[in-house]
Amino acid sequence: MQLARSDNMGEYLVAPDPAKVGLTRRVVGTDHTGAETTLSVVEERPLTIFLNRQEIVTAMTIGDYPEYLALGFLKNQGMLADDDVVTGIDYDDELETVVVRTQTVTNHEEKLAKKTRTSGCAVGTVFGDMMEGLEGLELAQTSVRTSWLYSLAAKINRTSSLYLEVGAIHGTVLCQEDRPLVYMEDVGRHNAVDKIAGWMLQEGISAEDKILYTTGRLTSEMVIKTAIMGITVLASRSGFTAWGVEIAQQVGLTLIGRMRGQRFVCLSGKERLIWDADPSVVKDEPRKSGRKGGKT
């Protein structure tokens, strides 16, 4: 049984575009019966991010929204301060580079020396002092209705996307109440979050009343990035890691996982929840749903 797909993108400010040229490639293979088969697979390409004249990182990405990815990555890693003025973002498709330019001189050699490999796919990285950005952090005490969560899950899981079409990719959605606003995808869930952070920064969007939905695991880095962005609620179809839960509890982030059909589990920040929906009247999700997403 497959989930019915929805072609109504009217609610989204930025929606997935599975048909965009360059995001997938047709590949010929052999199936379990020995017959020839053709399928679409997600493209991966390197993107090197510079901050002024300094090379920061090379990320593997699907290649869409490179400016948002670079801006969000630098912001989430603490390399762009609140008072930094971005004077330009230059993307070169042939060189596969994006340069973020600021009004003031920057130097992050010490921070780069603390770079640590994370558990994320597509070579996610987190810097050793990233936890320092959580010190003294106070997240807004905004309420979240369970009816919003059920509505968001139903809408997002039926939105036409690369995640739905070809799998092997993660989706992250910025939401407000029961409305999905911005849906970003990438081979790494961290990249998808950074794209949203970059969009929010460029558009001057506040975070206090937002919900972040992801198709991936609720890991420590996902929790840290969400908290640093100032978003109070992080929800996922997938499960948790112990450190992710511990950090969410420390910073007061509402963390909701295993959100499928009528069910979800909240392991942190339940005081924000308003239980205004009766799960018994919510349409349940079949075990064998139509999602083709890669392993989370």
Short mmCIF file of N, CA and C in Angstrom, two decimals, residues 16 22 29 50 56 60 64 78 89 142 159 194 198 266 284:
data_model
loop_
_atom_site.label_atom_id
_atom_site.label_comp_id
_atom_site.label_asym_id
_atom_site.label_seq_id
_atom_site.Cartn_x
_atom_site.Cartn_y
_atom_site.Cartn_z
N PRO A 16 10.23 21.04 -2.82
CA PRO A 16 11.11 20.15 -3.59
C PRO A 16 10.77 20.18 -5.06
N GLY A 22 19.76 17.49 -13.24
CA GLY A 22 21.03 17.43 -12.54
C GLY A 22 20.97 16.84 -11.15
N GLY A 29 21.06 -1.38 -14.42
CA GLY A 29 21.59 -2.46 -13.59
C GLY A 29 20.86 -3.76 -13.84
N PHE A 50 34.13 28.56 1.05
CA PHE A 50 35.12 29.53 1.52
C PHE A 50 34.42 30.60 2.33
N ILE A 56 37.04 26.49 4.09
CA ILE A 56 36.49 25.96 5.33
C ILE A 56 36.25 24.46 5.28
N MET A 60 29.80 16.95 0.46
CA MET A 60 29.15 16.25 -0.63
C MET A 60 27.68 16.60 -0.59
N ASP A 64 21.85 21.60 -5.20
CA ASP A 64 20.88 22.68 -5.27
C ASP A 64 21.08 23.62 -4.07
N GLY A 78 29.11 28.55 13.92
CA GLY A 78 29.60 29.67 14.72
C GLY A 78 30.65 30.51 14.04
N ILE A 89 27.73 36.58 -1.75
CA ILE A 89 27.85 35.13 -1.82
C ILE A 89 28.03 34.77 -3.29
N THR A 142 7.27 28.50 23.50
CA THR A 142 6.09 28.46 22.65
C THR A 142 5.42 27.09 22.73
N THR A 159 4.20 14.85 0.09
CA THR A 159 4.74 15.87 -0.81
C THR A 159 5.68 15.23 -1.82
N ASP A 194 21.26 22.87 7.19
CA ASP A 194 22.04 24.08 6.91
C ASP A 194 21.41 24.92 5.80
N GLY A 198 20.40 28.75 6.23
CA GLY A 198 20.83 29.79 5.30
C GLY A 198 19.67 30.58 4.74
N CYS A 266 7.76 11.51 22.62
CA CYS A 266 8.44 12.75 23.01
C CYS A 266 9.39 12.41 24.16
N ASP A 284 -4.10 6.16 10.46
CA ASP A 284 -2.82 5.53 10.73
C ASP A 284 -2.05 5.30 9.45
#
